[in-house]
XYZ file of N, CA and C in Angstrom:
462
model
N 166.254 197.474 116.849
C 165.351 196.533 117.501
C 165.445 196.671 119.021
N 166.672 196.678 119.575
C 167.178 196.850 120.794
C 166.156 198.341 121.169
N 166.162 198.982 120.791
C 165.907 200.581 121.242
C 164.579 200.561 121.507
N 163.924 199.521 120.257
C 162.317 199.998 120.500
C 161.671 198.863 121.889
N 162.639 198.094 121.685
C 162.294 196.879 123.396
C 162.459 197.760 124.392
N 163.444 198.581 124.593
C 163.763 199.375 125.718
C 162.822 200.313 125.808
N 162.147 201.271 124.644
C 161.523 202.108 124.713
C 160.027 201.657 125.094
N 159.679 200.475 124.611
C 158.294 199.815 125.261
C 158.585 199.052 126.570
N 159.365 199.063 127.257
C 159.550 198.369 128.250
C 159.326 199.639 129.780
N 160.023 200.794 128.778
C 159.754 202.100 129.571
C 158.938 202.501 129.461
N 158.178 202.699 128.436
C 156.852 203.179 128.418
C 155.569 202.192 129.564
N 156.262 201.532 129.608
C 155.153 200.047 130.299
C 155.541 200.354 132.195
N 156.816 200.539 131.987
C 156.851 201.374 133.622
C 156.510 202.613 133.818
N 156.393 203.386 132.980
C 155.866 204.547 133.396
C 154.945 204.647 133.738
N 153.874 203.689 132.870
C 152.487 203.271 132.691
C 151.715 202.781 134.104
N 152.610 201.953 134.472
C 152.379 201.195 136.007
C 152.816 202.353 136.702
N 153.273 203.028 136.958
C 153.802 204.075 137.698
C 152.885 205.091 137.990
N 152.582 205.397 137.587
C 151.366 206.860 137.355
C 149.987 206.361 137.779
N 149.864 205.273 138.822
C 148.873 204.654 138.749
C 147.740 205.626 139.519
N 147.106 206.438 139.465
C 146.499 207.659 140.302
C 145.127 207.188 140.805
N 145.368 205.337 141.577
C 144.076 205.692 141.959
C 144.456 205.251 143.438
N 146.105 205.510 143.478
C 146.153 204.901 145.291
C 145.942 206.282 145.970
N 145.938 206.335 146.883
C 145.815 207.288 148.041
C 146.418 207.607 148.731
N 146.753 206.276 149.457
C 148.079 206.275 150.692
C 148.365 205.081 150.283
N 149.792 205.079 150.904
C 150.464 203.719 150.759
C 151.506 203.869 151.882
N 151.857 202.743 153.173
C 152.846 203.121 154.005
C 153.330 201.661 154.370
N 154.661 201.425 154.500
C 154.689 200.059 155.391
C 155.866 200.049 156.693
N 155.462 199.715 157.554
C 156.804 199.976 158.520
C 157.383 198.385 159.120
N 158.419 198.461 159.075
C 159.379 197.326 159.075
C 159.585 197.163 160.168
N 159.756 196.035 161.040
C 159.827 195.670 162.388
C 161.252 195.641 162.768
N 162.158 196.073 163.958
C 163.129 195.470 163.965
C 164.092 194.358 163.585
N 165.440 194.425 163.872
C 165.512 193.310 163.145
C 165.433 191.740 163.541
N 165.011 191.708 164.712
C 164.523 190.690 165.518
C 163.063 190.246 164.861
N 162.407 190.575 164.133
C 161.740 190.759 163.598
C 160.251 190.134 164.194
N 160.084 190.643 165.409
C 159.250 190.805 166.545
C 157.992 191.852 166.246
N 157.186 191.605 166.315
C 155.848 192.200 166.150
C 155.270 192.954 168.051
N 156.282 193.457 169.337
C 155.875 193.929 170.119
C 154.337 194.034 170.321
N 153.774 193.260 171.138
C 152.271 193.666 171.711
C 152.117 195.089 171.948
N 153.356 196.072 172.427
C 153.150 197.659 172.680
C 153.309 198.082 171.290
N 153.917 197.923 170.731
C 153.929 198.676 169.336
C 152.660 198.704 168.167
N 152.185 199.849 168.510
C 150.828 200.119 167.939
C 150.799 201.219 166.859
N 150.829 200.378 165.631
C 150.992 201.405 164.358
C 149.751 202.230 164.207
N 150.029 203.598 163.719
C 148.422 204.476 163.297
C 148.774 205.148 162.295
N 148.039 204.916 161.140
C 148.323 205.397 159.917
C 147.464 207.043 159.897
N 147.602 207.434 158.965
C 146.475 208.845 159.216
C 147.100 209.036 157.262
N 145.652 209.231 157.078
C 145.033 209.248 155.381
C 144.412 210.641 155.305
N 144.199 211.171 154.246
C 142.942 212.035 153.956
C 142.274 211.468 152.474
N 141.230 211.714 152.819
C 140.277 211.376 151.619
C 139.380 213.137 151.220
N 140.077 213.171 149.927
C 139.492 214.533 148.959
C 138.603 214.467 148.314
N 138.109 212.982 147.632
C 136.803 213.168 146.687
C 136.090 211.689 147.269
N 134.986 212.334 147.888
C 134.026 211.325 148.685
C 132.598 210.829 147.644
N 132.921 211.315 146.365
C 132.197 210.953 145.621
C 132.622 209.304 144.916
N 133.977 209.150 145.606
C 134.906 207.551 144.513
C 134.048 206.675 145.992
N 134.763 205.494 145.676
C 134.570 204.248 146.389
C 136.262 203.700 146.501
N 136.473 203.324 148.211
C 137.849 202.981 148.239
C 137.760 201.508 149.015
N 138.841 200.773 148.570
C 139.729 199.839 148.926
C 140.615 200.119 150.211
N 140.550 199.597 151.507
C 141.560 199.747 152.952
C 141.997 198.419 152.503
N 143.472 198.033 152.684
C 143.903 196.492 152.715
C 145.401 196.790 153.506
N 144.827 196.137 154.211
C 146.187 195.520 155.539
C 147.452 194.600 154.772
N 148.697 195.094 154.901
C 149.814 194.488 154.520
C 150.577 193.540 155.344
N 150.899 192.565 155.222
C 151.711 191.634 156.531
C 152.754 191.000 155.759
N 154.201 191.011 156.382
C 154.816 190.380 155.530
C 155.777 189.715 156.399
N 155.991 188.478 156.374
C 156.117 187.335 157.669
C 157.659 186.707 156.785
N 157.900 185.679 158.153
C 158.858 184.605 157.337
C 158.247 183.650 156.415
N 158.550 183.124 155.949
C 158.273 181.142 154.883
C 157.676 180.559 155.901
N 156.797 179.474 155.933
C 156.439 178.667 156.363
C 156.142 179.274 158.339
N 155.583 180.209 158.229
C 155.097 180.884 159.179
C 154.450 179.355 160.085
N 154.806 179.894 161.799
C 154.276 178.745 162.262
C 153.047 178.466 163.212
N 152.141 179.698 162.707
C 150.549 179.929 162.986
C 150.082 179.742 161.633
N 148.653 179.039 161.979
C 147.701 179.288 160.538
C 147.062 180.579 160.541
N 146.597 181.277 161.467
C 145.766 182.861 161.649
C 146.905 183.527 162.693
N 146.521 184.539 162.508
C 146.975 185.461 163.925
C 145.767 186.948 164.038
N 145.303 187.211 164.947
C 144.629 188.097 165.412
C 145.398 189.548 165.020
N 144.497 190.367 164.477
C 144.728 191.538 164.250
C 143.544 192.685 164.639
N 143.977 193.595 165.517
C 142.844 194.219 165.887
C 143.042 195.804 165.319
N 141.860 196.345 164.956
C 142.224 197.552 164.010
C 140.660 198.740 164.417
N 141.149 199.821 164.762
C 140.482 200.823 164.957
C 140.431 202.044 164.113
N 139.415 202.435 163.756
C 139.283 203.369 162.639
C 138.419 204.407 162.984
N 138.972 205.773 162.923
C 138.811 206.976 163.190
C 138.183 207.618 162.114
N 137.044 208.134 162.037
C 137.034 208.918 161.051
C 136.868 210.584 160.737
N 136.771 211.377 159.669
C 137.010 212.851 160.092
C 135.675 213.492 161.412
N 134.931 212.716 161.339
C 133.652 212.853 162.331
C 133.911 212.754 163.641
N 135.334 212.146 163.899
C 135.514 211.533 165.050
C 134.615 210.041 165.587
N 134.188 209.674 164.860
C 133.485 207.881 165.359
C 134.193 207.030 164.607
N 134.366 206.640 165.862
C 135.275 205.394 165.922
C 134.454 203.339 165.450
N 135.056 202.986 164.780
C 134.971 201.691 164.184
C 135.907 200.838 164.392
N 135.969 199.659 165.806
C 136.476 198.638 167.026
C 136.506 197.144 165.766
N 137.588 197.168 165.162
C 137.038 195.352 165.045
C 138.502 194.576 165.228
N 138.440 193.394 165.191
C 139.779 192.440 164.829
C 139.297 191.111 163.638
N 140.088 190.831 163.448
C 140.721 189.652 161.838
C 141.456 188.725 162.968
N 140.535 187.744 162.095
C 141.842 186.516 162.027
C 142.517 186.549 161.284
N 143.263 186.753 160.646
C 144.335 186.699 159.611
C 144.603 185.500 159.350
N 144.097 184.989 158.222
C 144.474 183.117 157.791
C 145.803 183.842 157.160
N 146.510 182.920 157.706
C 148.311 183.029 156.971
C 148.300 181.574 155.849
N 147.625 180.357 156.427
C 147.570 179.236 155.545
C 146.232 178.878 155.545
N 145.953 177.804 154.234
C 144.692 177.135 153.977
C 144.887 176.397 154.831
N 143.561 175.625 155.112
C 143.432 174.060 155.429
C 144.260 172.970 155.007
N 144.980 173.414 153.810
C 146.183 171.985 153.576
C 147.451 172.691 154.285
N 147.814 173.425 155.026
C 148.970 173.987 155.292
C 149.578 175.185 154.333
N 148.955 175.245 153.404
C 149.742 176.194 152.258
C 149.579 177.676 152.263
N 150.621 178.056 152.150
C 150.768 179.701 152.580
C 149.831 180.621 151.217
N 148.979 181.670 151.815
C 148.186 182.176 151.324
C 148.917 183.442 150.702
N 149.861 183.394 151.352
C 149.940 185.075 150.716
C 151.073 184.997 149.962
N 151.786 185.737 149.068
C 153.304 185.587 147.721
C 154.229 185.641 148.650
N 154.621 183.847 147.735
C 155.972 184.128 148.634
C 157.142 184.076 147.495
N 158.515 184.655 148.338
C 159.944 184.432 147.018
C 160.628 184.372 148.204
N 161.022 183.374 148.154
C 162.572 182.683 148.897
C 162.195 182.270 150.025
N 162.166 183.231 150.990
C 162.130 182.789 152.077
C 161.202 183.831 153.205
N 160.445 184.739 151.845
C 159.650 186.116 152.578
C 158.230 185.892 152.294
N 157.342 185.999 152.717
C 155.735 186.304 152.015
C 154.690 187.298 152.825
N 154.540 188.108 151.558
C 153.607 189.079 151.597
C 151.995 188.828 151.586
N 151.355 189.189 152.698
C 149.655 188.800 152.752
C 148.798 190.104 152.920
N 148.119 190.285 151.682
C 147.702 191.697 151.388
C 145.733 191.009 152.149
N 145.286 191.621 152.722
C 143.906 191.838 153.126
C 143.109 192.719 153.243
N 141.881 193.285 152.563
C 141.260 193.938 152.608
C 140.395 193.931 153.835
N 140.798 195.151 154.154
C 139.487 195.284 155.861
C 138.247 195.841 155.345
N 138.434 197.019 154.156
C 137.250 197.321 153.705
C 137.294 197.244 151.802
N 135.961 197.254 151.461
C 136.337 197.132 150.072
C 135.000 197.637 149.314
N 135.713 198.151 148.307
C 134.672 199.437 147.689
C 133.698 199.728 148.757
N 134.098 200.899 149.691
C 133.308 201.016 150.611
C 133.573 202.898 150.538
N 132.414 203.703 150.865
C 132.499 204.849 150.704
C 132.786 206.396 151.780
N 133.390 206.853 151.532
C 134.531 207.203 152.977
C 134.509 208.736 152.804
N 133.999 209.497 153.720
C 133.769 210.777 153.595
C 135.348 211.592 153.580
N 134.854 213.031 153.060
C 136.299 214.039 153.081
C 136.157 214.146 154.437
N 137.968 214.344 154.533
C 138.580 214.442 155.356
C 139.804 213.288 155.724
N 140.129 213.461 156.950
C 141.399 212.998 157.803
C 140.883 211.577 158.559
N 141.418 210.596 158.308
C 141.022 209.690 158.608
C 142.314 208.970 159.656
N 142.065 208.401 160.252
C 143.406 207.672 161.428
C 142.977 206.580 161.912
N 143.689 205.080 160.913
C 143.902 203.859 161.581
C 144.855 203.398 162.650
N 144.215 202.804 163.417
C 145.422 201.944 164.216
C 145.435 200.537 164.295
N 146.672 199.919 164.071
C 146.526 198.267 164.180
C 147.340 197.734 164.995
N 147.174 196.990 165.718
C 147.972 196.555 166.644
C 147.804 194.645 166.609
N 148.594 193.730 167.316
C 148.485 192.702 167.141
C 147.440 192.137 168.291
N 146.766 190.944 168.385
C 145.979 190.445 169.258
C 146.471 189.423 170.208
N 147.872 188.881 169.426
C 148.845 187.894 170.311
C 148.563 188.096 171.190
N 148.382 186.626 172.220
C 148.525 186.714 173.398
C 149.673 186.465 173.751
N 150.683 186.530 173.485
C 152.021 186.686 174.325
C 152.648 188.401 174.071
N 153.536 188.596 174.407
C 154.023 189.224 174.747
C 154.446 189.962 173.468
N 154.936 189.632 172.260
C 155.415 189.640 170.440
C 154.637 188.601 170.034
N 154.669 189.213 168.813
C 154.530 188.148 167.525
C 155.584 187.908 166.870
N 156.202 186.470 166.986
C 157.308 186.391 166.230
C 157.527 186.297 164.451
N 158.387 186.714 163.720
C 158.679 186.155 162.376
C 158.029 187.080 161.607
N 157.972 188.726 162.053
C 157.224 189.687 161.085
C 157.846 189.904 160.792
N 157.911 190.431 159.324
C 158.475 191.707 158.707
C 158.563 192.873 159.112
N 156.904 193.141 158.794
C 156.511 194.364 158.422
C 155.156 194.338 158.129
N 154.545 195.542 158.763
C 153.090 195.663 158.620
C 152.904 196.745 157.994
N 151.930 197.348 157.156
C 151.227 197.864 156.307
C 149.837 198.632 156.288
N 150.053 199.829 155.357
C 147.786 200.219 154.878
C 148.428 200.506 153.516
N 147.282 200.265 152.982
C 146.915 200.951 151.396
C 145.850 201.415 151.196
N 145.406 202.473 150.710
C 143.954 203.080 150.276
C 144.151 203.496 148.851
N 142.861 202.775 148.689
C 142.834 203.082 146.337
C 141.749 203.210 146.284
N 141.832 204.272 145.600
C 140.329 204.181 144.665
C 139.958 203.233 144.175
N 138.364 203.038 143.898
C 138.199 201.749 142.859
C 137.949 202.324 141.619
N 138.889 201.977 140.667
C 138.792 202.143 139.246
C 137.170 202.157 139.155
């Protein structure tokens, strides 16, 4: 009985594992001050091989508990293999209108996944994001770690 729980339990991670419709996936972790630097300007760089799918871009943020902004500005530039460039920024809601944190939290960490683009269609080639924060001070305090993901859409 034992063997065949284990053996479907593995089969069920493998399953999740092999998931072949991400693309890229990267996240980089902030010091341990865990300061979001106004100079520190992440740039991801992707390639996209089959411009015939439709993809998913979603921004990763992963903050303290009870974060003590409701939004924070995120400004994000997107390069594409053409070379034209696409200028925008996010508010980033961190909480609803009742105070309550939007994105998963466990203990004392929470992760806020956002899509910048979605099923949206993205030519071959080399692609290069950059995100940087919009704070007006100097850091953003209480980051983790910021993030890209690109997936196909099933």
């Amino acid at each position: 009985m034992k063997s065949k729980i284990l053996l479907t339990v593995v089969s069920l991670l493998l399953f999740i594992s092999c998931d072949k419709s991400s693309v890229f996936s990267e996240f980089d972790k902030m010091p341990s001050d865990n300061r979001w630097q106004k100079s520190d300007v992440k740039t991801y760089e992707f390639s996209i091989d089959d411009e015939s799918k439709l993809y998913n871009l979603e921004f990763k943020f992963s903050h303290i508990y009870d974060y003590q902004f409701d939004s924070v500005p995120i400004n994000f530039l997107i390069e594409n293999p053409s070379g034209k460039t696409e200028k925008f920024t996010i508010d980033l809601m961190i909480k609803d209108d009742s105070g309550k944190e939007l994105g998963e939290c466990s203990v004392d960490i929470c992760d806020l996944n956002y899509k910048i683009k979605e099923a949206t269609k993205l030519e071959k080639g080399t692609y290069k994001i950059t995100i940087s924060n919009g704070f007006k001070r100097e850091y953003l305090p209480n980051v983790l770690g910021i993030g890209l993901d690109v997936d196909a859409v099933k």
